[in-house]
Coordinates of N, CA, C and O and ligand atoms in Angstrom, one line a residue:
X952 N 114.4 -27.2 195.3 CA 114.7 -25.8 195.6 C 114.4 -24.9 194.4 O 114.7 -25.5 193.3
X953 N 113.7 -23.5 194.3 CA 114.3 -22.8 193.6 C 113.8 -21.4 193.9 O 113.0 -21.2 194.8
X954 N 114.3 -20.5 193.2 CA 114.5 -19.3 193.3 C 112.9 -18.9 193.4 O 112.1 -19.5 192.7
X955 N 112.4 -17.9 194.2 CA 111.4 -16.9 194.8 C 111.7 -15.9 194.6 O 112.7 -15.5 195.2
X956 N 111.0 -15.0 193.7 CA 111.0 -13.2 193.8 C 109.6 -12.8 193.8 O 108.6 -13.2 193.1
X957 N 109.6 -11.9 194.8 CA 108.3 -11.0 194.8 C 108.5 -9.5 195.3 O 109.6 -9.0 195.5
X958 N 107.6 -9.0 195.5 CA 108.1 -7.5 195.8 C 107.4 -7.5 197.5 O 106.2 -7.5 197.6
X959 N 108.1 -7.6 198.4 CA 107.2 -7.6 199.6 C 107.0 -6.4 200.4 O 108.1 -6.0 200.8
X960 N 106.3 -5.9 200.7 CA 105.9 -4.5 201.3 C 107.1 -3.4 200.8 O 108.0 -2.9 201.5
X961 N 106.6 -3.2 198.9 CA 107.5 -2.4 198.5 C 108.6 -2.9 198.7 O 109.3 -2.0 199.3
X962 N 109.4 -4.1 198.6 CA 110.8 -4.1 198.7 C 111.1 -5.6 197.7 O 110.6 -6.7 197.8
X963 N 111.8 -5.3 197.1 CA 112.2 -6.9 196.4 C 112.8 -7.7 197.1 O 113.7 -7.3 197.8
X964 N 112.5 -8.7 197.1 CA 113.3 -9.8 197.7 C 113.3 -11.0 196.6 O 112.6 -11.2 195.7
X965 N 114.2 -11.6 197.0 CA 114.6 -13.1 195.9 C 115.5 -14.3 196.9 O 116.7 -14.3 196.9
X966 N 114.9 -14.9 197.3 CA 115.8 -16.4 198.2 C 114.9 -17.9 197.3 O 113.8 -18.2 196.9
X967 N 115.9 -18.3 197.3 CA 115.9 -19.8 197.4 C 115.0 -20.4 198.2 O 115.3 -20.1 199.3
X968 N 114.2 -21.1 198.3 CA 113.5 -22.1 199.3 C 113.0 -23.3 198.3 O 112.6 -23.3 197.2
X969 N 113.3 -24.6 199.5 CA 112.6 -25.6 198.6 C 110.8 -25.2 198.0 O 110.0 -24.4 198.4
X970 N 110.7 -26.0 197.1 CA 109.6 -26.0 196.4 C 107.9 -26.0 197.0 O 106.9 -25.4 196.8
X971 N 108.4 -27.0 198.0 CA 106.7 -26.8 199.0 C 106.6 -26.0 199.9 O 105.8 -26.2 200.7
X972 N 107.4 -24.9 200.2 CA 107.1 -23.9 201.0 C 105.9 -23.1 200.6 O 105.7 -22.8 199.4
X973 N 105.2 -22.9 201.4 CA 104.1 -22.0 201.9 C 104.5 -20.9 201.9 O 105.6 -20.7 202.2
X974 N 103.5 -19.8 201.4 CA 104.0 -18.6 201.6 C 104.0 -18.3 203.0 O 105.0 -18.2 203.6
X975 N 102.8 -18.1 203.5 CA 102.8 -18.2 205.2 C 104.8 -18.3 205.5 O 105.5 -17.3 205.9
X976 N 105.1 -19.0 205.4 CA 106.7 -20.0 206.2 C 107.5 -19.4 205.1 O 108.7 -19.7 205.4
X977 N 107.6 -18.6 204.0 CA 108.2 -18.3 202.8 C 108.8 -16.6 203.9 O 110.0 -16.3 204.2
X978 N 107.3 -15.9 204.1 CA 107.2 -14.6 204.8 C 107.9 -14.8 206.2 O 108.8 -14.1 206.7
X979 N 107.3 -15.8 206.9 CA 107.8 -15.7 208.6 C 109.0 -16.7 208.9 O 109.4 -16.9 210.0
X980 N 109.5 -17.2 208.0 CA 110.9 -17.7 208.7 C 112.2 -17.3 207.5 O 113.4 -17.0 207.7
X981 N 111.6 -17.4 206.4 CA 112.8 -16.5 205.2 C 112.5 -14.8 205.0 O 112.8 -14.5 203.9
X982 N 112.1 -14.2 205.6 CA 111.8 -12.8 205.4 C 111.8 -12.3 207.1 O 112.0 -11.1 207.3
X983 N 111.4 -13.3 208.3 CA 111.2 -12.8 209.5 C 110.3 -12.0 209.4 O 110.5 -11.0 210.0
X984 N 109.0 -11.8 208.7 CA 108.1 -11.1 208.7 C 107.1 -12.3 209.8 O 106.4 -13.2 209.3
X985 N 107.1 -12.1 211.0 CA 106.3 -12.5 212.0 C 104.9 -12.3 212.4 O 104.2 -13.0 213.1
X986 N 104.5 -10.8 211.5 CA 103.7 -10.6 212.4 C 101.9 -11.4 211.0 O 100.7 -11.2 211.2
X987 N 102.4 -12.0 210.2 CA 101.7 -12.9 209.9 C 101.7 -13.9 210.4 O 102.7 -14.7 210.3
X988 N 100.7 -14.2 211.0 CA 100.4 -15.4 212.0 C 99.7 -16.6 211.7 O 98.7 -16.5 211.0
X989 N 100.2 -18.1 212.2 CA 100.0 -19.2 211.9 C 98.6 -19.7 213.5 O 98.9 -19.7 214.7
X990 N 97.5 -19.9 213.1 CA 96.6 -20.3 213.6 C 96.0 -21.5 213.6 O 95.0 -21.6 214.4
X991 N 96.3 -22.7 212.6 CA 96.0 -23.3 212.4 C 96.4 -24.2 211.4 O 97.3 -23.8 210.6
X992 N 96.0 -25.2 211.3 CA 97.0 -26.3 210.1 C 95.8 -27.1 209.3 O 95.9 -28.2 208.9
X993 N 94.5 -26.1 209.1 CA 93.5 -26.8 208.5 C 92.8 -25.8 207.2 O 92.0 -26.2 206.4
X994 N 93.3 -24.1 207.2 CA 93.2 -23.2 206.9 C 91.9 -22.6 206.6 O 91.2 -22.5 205.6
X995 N 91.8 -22.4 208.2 CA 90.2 -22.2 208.6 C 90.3 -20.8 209.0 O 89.5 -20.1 208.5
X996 N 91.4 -20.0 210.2 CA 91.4 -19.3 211.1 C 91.5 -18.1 210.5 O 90.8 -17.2 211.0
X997 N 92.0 -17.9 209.6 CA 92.5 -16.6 209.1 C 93.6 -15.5 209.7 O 93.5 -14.3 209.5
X998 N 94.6 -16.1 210.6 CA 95.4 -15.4 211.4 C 96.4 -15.1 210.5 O 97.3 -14.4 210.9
X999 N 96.4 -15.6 209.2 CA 97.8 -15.7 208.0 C 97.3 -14.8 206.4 O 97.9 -14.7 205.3
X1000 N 96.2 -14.3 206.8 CA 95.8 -13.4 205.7 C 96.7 -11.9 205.4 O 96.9 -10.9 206.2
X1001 N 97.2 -12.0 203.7 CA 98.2 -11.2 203.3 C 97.3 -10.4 202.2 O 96.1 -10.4 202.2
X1002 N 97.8 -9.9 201.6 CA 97.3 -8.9 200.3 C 98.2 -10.0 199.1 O 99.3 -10.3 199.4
X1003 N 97.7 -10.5 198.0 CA 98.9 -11.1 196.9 C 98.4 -10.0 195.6 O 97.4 -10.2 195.0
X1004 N 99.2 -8.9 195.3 CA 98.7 -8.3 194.2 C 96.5 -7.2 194.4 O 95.7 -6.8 193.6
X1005 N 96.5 -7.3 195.8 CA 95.9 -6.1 196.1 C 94.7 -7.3 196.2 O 93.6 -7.1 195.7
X1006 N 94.9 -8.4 196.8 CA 93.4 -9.3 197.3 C 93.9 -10.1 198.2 O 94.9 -10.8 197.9
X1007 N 93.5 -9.9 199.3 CA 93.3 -11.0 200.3 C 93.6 -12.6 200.0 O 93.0 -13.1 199.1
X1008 N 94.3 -13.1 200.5 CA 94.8 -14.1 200.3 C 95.6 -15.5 201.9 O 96.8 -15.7 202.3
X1009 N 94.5 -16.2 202.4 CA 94.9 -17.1 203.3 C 96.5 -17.4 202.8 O 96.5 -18.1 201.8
X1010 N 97.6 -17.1 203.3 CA 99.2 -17.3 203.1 C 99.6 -19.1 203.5 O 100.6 -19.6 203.1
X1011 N 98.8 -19.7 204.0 CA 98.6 -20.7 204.2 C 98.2 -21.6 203.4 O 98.4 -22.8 203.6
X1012 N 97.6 -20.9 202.1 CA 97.0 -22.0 201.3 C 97.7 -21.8 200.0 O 97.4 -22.5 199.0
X1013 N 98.7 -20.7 200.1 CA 99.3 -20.5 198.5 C 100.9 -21.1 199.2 O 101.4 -21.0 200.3
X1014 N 101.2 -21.7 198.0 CA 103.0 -22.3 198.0 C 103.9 -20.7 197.1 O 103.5 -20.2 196.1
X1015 N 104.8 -20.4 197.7 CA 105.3 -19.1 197.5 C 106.1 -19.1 196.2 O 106.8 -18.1 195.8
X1016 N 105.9 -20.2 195.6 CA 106.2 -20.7 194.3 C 105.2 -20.3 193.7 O 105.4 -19.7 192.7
X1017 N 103.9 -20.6 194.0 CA 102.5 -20.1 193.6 C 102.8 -18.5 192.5 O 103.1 -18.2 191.3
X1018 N 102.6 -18.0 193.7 CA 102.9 -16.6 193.7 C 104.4 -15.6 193.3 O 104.7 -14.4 193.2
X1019 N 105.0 -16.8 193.3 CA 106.1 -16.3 192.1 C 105.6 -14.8 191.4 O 104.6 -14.8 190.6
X1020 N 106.4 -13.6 191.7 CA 106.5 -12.5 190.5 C 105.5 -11.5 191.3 O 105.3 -10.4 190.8
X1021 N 104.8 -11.8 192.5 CA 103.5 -11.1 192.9 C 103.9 -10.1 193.5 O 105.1 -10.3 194.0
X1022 N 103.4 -8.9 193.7 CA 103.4 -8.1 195.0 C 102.7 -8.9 196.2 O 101.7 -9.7 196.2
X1023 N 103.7 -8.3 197.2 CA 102.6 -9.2 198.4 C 102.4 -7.9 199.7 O 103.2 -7.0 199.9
X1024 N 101.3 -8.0 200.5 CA 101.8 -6.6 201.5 C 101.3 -7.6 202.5 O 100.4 -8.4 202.2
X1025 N 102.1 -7.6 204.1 CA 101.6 -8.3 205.1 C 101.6 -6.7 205.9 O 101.8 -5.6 205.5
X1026 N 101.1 -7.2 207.1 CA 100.6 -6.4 208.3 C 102.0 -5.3 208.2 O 101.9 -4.1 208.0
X1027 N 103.0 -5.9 208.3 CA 104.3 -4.8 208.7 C 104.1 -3.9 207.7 O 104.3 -2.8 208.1
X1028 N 103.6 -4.0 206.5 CA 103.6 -3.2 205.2 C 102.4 -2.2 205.2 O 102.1 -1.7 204.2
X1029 N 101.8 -2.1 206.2 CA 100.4 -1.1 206.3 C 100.6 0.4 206.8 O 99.9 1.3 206.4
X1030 N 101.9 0.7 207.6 CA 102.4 1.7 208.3 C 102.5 2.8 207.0 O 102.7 2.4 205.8
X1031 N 102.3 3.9 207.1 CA 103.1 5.0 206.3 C 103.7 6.0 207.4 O 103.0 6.4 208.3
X1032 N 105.2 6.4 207.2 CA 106.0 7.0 208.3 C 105.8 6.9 209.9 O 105.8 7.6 210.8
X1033 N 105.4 5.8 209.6 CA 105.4 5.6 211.1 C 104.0 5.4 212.0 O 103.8 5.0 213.2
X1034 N 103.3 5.8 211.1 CA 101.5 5.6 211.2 C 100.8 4.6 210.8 O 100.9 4.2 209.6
X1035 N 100.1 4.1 211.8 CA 99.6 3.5 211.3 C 98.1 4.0 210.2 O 97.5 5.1 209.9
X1036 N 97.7 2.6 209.7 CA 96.6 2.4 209.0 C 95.5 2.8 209.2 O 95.2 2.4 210.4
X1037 N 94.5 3.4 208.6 CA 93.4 3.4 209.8 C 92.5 2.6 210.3 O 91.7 2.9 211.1
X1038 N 92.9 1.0 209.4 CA 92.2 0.0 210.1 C 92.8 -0.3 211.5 O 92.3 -1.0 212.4
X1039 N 94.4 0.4 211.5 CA 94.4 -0.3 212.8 C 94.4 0.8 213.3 O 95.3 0.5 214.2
X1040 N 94.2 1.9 213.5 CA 93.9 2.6 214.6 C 92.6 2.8 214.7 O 92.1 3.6 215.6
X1041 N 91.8 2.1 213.9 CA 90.1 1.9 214.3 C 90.0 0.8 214.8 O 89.0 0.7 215.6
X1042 N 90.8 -0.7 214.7 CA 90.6 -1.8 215.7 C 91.7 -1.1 217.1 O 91.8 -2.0 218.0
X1043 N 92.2 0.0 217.5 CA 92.9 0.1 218.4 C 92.0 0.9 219.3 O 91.9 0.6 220.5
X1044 N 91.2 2.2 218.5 CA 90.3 2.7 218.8 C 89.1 2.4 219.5 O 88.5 3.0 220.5
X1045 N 88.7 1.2 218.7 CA 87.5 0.8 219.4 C 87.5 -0.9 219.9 O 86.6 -1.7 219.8
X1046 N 88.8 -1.0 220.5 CA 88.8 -2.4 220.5 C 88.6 -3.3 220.2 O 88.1 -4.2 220.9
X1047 N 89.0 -3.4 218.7 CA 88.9 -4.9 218.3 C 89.8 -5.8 218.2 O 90.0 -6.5 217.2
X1048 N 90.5 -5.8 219.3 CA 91.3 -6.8 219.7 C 91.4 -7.2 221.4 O 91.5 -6.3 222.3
X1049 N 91.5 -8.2 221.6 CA 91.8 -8.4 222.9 C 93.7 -9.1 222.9 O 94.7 -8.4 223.2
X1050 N 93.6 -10.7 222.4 CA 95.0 -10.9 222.4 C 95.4 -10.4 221.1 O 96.6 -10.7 220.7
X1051 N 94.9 -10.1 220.8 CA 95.9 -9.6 219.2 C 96.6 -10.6 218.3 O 97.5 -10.4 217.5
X1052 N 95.7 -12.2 218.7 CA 96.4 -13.0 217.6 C 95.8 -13.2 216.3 O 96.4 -13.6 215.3
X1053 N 94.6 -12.8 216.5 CA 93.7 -12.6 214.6 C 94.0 -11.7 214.2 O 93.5 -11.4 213.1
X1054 N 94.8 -10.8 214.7 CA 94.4 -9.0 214.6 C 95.0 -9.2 212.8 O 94.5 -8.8 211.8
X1055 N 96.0 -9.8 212.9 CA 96.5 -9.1 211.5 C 96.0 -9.6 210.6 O 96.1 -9.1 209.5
X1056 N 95.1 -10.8 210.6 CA 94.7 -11.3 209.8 C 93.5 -10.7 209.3 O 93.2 -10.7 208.2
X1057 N 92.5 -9.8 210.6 CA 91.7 -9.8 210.6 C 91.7 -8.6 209.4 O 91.3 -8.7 208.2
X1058 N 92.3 -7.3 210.0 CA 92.9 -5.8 209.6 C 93.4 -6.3 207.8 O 92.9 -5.7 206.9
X1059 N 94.2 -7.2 207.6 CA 94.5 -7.4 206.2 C 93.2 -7.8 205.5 O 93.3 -7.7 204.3
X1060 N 92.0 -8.2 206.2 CA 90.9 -9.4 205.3 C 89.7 -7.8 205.3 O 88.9 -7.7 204.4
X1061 N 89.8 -7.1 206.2 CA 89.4 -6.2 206.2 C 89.5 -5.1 205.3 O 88.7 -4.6 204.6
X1062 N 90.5 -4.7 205.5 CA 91.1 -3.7 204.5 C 90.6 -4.4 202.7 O 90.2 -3.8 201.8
X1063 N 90.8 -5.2 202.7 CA 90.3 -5.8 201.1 C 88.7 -5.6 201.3 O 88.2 -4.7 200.6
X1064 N 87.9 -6.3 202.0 CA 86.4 -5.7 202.1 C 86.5 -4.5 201.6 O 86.2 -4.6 200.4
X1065 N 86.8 -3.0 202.1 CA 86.7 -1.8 202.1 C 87.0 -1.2 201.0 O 86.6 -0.1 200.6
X1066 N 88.1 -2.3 200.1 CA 88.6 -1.9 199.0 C 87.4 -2.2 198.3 O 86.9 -1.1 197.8
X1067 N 86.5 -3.5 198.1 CA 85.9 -3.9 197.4 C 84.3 -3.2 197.3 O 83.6 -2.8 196.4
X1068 N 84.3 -3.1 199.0 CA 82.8 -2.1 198.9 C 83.0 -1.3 200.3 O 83.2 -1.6 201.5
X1069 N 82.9 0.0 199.6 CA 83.3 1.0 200.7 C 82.6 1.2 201.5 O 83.0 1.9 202.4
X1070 N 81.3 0.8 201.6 CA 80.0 1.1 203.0 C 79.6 -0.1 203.4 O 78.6 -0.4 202.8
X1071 N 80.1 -1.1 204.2 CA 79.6 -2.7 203.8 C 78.5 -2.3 205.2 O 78.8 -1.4 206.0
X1072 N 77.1 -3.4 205.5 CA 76.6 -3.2 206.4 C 77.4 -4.2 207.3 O 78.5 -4.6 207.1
X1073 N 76.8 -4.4 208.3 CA 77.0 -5.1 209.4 C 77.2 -6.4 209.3 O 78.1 -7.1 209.9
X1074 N 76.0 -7.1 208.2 CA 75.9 -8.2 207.5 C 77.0 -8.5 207.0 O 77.6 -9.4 207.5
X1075 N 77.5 -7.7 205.8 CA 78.2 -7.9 205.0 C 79.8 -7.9 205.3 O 80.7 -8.7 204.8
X1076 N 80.1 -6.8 206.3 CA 81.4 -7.6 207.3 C 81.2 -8.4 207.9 O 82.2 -9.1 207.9
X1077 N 80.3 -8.9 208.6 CA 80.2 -10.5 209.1 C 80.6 -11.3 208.4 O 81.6 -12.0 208.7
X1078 N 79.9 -11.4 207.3 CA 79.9 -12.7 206.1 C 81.4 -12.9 204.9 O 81.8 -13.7 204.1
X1079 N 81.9 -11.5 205.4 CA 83.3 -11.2 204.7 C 84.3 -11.7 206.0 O 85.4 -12.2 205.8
X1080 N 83.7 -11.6 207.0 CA 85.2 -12.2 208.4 C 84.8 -13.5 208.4 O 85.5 -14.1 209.2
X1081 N 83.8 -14.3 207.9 CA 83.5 -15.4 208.4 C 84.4 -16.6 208.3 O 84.1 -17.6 208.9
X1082 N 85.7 -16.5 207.2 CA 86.8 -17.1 207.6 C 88.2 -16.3 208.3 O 89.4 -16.6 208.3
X1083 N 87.6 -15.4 208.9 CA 88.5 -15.4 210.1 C 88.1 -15.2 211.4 O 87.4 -14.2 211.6
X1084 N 88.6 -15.9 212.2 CA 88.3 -16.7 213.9 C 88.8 -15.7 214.9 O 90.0 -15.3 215.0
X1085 N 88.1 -15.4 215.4 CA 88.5 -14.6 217.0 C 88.1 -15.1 217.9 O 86.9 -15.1 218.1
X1086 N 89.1 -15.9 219.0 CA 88.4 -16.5 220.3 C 88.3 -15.4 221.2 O 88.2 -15.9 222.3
X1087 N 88.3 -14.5 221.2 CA 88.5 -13.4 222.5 C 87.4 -12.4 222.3 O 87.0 -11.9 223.4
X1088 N 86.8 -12.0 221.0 CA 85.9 -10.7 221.2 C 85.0 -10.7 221.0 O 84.5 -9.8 221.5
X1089 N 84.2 -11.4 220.4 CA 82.8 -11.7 220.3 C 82.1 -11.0 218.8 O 81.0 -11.1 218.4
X1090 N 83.4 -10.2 218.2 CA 83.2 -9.9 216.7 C 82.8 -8.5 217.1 O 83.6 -7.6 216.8
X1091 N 81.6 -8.2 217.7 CA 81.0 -6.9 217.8 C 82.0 -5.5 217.9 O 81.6 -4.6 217.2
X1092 N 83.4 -5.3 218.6 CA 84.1 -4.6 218.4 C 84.7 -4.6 217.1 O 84.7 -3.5 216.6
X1093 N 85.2 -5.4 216.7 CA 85.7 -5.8 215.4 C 84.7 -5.1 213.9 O 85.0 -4.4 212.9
X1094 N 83.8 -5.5 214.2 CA 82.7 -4.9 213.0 C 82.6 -3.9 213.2 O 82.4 -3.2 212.1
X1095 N 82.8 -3.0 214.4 CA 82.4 -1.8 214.7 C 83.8 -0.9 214.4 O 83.8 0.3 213.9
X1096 N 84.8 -1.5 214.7 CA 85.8 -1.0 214.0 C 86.2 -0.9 212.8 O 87.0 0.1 212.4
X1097 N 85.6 -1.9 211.7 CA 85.8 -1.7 210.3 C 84.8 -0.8 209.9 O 85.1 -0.1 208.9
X1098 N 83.4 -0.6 210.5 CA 83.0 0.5 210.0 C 83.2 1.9 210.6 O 82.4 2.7 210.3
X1099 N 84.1 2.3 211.5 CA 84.9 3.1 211.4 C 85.7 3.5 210.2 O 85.5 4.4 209.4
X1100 N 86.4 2.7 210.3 CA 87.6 2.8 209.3 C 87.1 3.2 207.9 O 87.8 3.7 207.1
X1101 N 85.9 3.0 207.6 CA 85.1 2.9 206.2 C 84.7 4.7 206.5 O 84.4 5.4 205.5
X1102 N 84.6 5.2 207.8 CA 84.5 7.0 207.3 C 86.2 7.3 207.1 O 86.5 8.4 206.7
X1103 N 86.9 6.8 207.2 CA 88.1 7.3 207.3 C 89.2 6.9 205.7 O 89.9 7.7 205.2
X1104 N 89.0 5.6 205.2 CA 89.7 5.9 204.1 C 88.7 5.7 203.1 O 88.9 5.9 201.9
Ligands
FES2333 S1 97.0 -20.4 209.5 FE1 94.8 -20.7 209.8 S2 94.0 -20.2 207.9 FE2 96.1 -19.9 207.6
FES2334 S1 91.8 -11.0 219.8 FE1 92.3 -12.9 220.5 S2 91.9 -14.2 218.9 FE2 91.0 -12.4 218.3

Protein backbone atom coordinates (compact mmCIF):
# COMPACT_ATOMS: atom_id res chain seq x y z
CA UNK A 1 0.00 0.00 0.00
CA UNK A 2 0.81 3.50 -0.14
CA UNK A 3 -0.36 6.88 -0.22
CA UNK A 4 -1.50 8.52 -3.90
CA UNK A 5 -1.86 12.37 -4.38
CA UNK A 6 -2.77 14.01 -7.49
CA UNK A 7 -4.84 16.85 -8.36
CA UNK A 8 -7.86 15.28 -10.37
CA UNK A 9 -10.06 17.52 -12.46
CA UNK A 10 -8.91 20.50 -10.30
CA UNK A 11 -9.52 18.80 -7.08
CA UNK A 12 -6.85 17.09 -4.72
CA UNK A 13 -7.27 13.94 -3.79
CA UNK A 14 -4.93 11.56 -1.61
CA UNK A 15 -6.07 7.63 -0.80
CA UNK A 16 -4.14 4.83 -0.06
CA UNK A 17 -4.16 1.97 -2.68
CA UNK A 18 -2.00 -0.95 -2.94
CA UNK A 19 1.08 -0.50 -5.02
CA UNK A 20 0.04 -2.19 -8.49
CA UNK A 21 -2.98 -0.26 -8.97
CA UNK A 22 -3.48 1.15 -12.28
CA UNK A 23 -4.45 4.40 -12.67
CA UNK A 24 -7.36 3.41 -14.93
CA UNK A 25 -8.85 1.25 -11.39
CA UNK A 26 -7.01 4.16 -9.11
CA UNK A 27 -9.79 6.81 -11.09
CA UNK A 28 -12.82 4.29 -11.54
CA UNK A 29 -13.21 2.39 -8.41
CA UNK A 30 -11.21 4.78 -5.69
CA UNK A 31 -12.41 8.13 -7.16
CA UNK A 32 -15.83 6.64 -8.94
CA UNK A 33 -14.72 8.51 -11.79
CA UNK A 34 -16.54 5.99 -14.37
CA UNK A 35 -16.77 7.56 -17.12
CA UNK A 36 -13.10 6.51 -18.03
CA UNK A 37 -13.55 3.36 -19.59
CA UNK A 38 -11.92 -0.12 -19.54
CA UNK A 39 -12.02 -1.73 -23.09
CA UNK A 40 -9.58 -4.04 -22.98
CA UNK A 41 -6.77 -5.93 -21.02
CA UNK A 42 -4.12 -5.78 -23.80
CA UNK A 43 -4.00 -1.78 -24.04
CA UNK A 44 -4.85 -1.45 -27.48
CA UNK A 45 -8.50 0.15 -27.42
CA UNK A 46 -8.08 3.41 -26.08
CA UNK A 47 -11.43 3.61 -24.16
CA UNK A 48 -9.19 4.65 -20.89
CA UNK A 49 -7.35 7.74 -22.31
CA UNK A 50 -6.84 10.61 -19.59
CA UNK A 51 -4.83 13.88 -19.79
CA UNK A 52 -1.50 13.16 -17.02
CA UNK A 53 -0.11 16.80 -16.69
CA UNK A 54 -1.74 18.16 -20.16
CA UNK A 55 -0.77 14.74 -22.59
CA UNK A 56 -2.75 11.96 -23.40
CA UNK A 57 -2.09 9.13 -21.62
CA UNK A 58 -3.61 5.17 -22.01
CA UNK A 59 -4.77 5.10 -17.86
CA UNK A 60 -4.20 1.53 -18.41
CA UNK A 61 -0.69 1.49 -18.91
CA UNK A 62 0.43 3.88 -16.01
CA UNK A 63 0.41 2.40 -12.20
CA UNK A 64 -1.13 5.49 -10.22
CA UNK A 65 2.01 5.30 -8.25
CA UNK A 66 3.59 6.12 -11.60
CA UNK A 67 2.09 9.31 -11.67
CA UNK A 68 2.26 10.18 -8.19
CA UNK A 69 2.14 14.29 -7.76
CA UNK A 70 0.54 14.70 -11.50
CA UNK A 71 -2.43 16.60 -12.56
CA UNK A 72 -4.65 14.29 -14.18
CA UNK A 73 -8.12 15.58 -16.12
CA UNK A 74 -10.56 12.61 -17.26
CA UNK A 75 -13.77 13.08 -19.34
CA UNK A 76 -15.88 14.39 -16.15
CA UNK A 77 -13.24 17.23 -15.94
CA UNK A 78 -13.92 18.70 -19.59
CA UNK A 79 -17.33 20.49 -18.57
CA UNK A 80 -17.03 24.33 -17.66
CA UNK A 81 -20.51 25.37 -15.72
CA UNK A 82 -22.19 23.01 -17.03
CA UNK A 83 -21.02 23.02 -20.74
CA UNK A 84 -19.71 21.10 -22.31
CA UNK A 85 -16.34 20.95 -24.38
CA UNK A 86 -16.37 21.61 -27.69
CA UNK A 87 -15.07 18.39 -28.55
CA UNK A 88 -17.98 17.05 -27.29
CA UNK A 89 -20.46 19.03 -28.55
CA UNK A 90 -18.74 18.56 -31.98
CA UNK A 91 -18.74 14.56 -31.57
CA UNK A 92 -22.47 15.22 -30.38
CA UNK A 93 -23.04 17.53 -33.22
CA UNK A 94 -21.93 15.60 -35.89
CA UNK A 95 -22.19 12.16 -34.58
CA UNK A 96 -19.34 10.75 -33.55
CA UNK A 97 -20.65 8.41 -31.49
CA UNK A 98 -22.95 5.67 -31.83
CA UNK A 99 -22.63 3.55 -28.37
CA UNK A 100 -20.63 5.96 -26.65
CA UNK A 101 -18.09 3.45 -25.37
CA UNK A 102 -14.83 5.00 -27.01
CA UNK A 103 -16.28 8.32 -26.82
CA UNK A 104 -14.23 9.44 -23.83
CA UNK A 105 -11.37 8.03 -24.83
CA UNK A 106 -11.69 9.18 -28.08
CA UNK A 107 -12.65 13.19 -27.11
CA UNK A 108 -9.62 12.97 -24.40
CA UNK A 109 -6.92 11.55 -27.35
CA UNK A 110 -8.46 14.18 -29.31
CA UNK A 111 -8.38 17.16 -27.56
CA UNK A 112 -4.41 16.56 -27.04
CA UNK A 113 -4.14 16.30 -31.01
CA UNK A 114 -5.65 19.90 -31.23
CA UNK A 115 -3.47 20.95 -28.46
CA UNK A 116 -0.49 19.73 -30.34
CA UNK A 117 -1.45 20.88 -33.88
CA UNK A 118 -4.38 23.06 -34.31
CA UNK A 119 -5.35 22.27 -38.12
CA UNK A 120 -4.51 18.41 -38.35
CA UNK A 121 -5.64 17.04 -41.88
CA UNK A 122 -7.72 14.10 -42.15
CA UNK A 123 -4.49 11.96 -42.28
CA UNK A 124 -3.17 13.19 -39.46
CA UNK A 125 -6.32 12.57 -37.12
CA UNK A 126 -6.47 9.23 -38.50
CA UNK A 127 -2.94 8.32 -37.58
CA UNK A 128 -3.36 10.18 -34.13
CA UNK A 129 -6.78 7.89 -33.30
CA UNK A 130 -5.05 4.96 -34.56
CA UNK A 131 -4.80 3.58 -30.96
CA UNK A 132 -8.16 4.25 -30.36
CA UNK A 133 -10.93 1.56 -31.50
CA UNK A 134 -14.43 2.24 -32.49
CA UNK A 135 -16.55 -0.76 -33.34
CA UNK A 136 -19.71 1.23 -34.19
CA UNK A 137 -18.73 4.28 -36.56
CA UNK A 138 -16.64 3.74 -39.20
CA UNK A 139 -14.30 6.76 -37.90
CA UNK A 140 -15.67 9.16 -40.68
CA UNK A 141 -17.94 10.98 -38.18
CA UNK A 142 -15.45 11.06 -35.63
CA UNK A 143 -12.67 12.79 -37.88
CA UNK A 144 -15.22 15.08 -39.05
CA UNK A 145 -16.04 16.00 -35.65
CA UNK A 146 -12.51 16.78 -34.47
CA UNK A 147 -12.20 18.95 -37.33
CA UNK A 148 -15.00 20.81 -36.19
CA UNK A 149 -13.89 21.36 -32.98
CA UNK A 150 -10.40 22.64 -34.49
CA UNK A 151 -12.75 26.01 -35.81
CA UNK A 152 -13.94 26.20 -32.41
CA UNK A 153 -11.16 26.12 -29.83
S1 LIG B 1 -8.45 -0.21 -21.53
FE1 LIG B 1 -7.95 -0.62 -23.61
S2 LIG B 1 -6.17 0.60 -23.93
FE2 LIG B 1 -6.65 0.93 -21.87
S1 LIG C 1 -19.25 4.52 -30.59
FE1 LIG C 1 -19.39 2.42 -30.06
S2 LIG C 1 -17.32 1.82 -29.88
FE2 LIG C 1 -17.20 3.81 -30.70
Amino acid sequence: MGKISLEVNGRKVEKEAPDNTLLSTFLREHLQLTGTHIGCDTSQCGACVVHVDGNSLKSCTALAADVNGSKVTTIEGLETNGNMHPMQEAFKKLHGLQCGFCTPGMVMSAIDLLQKNKKPSDTEIRDWLEGNICRCTGYQNIVAAVKEAATKM
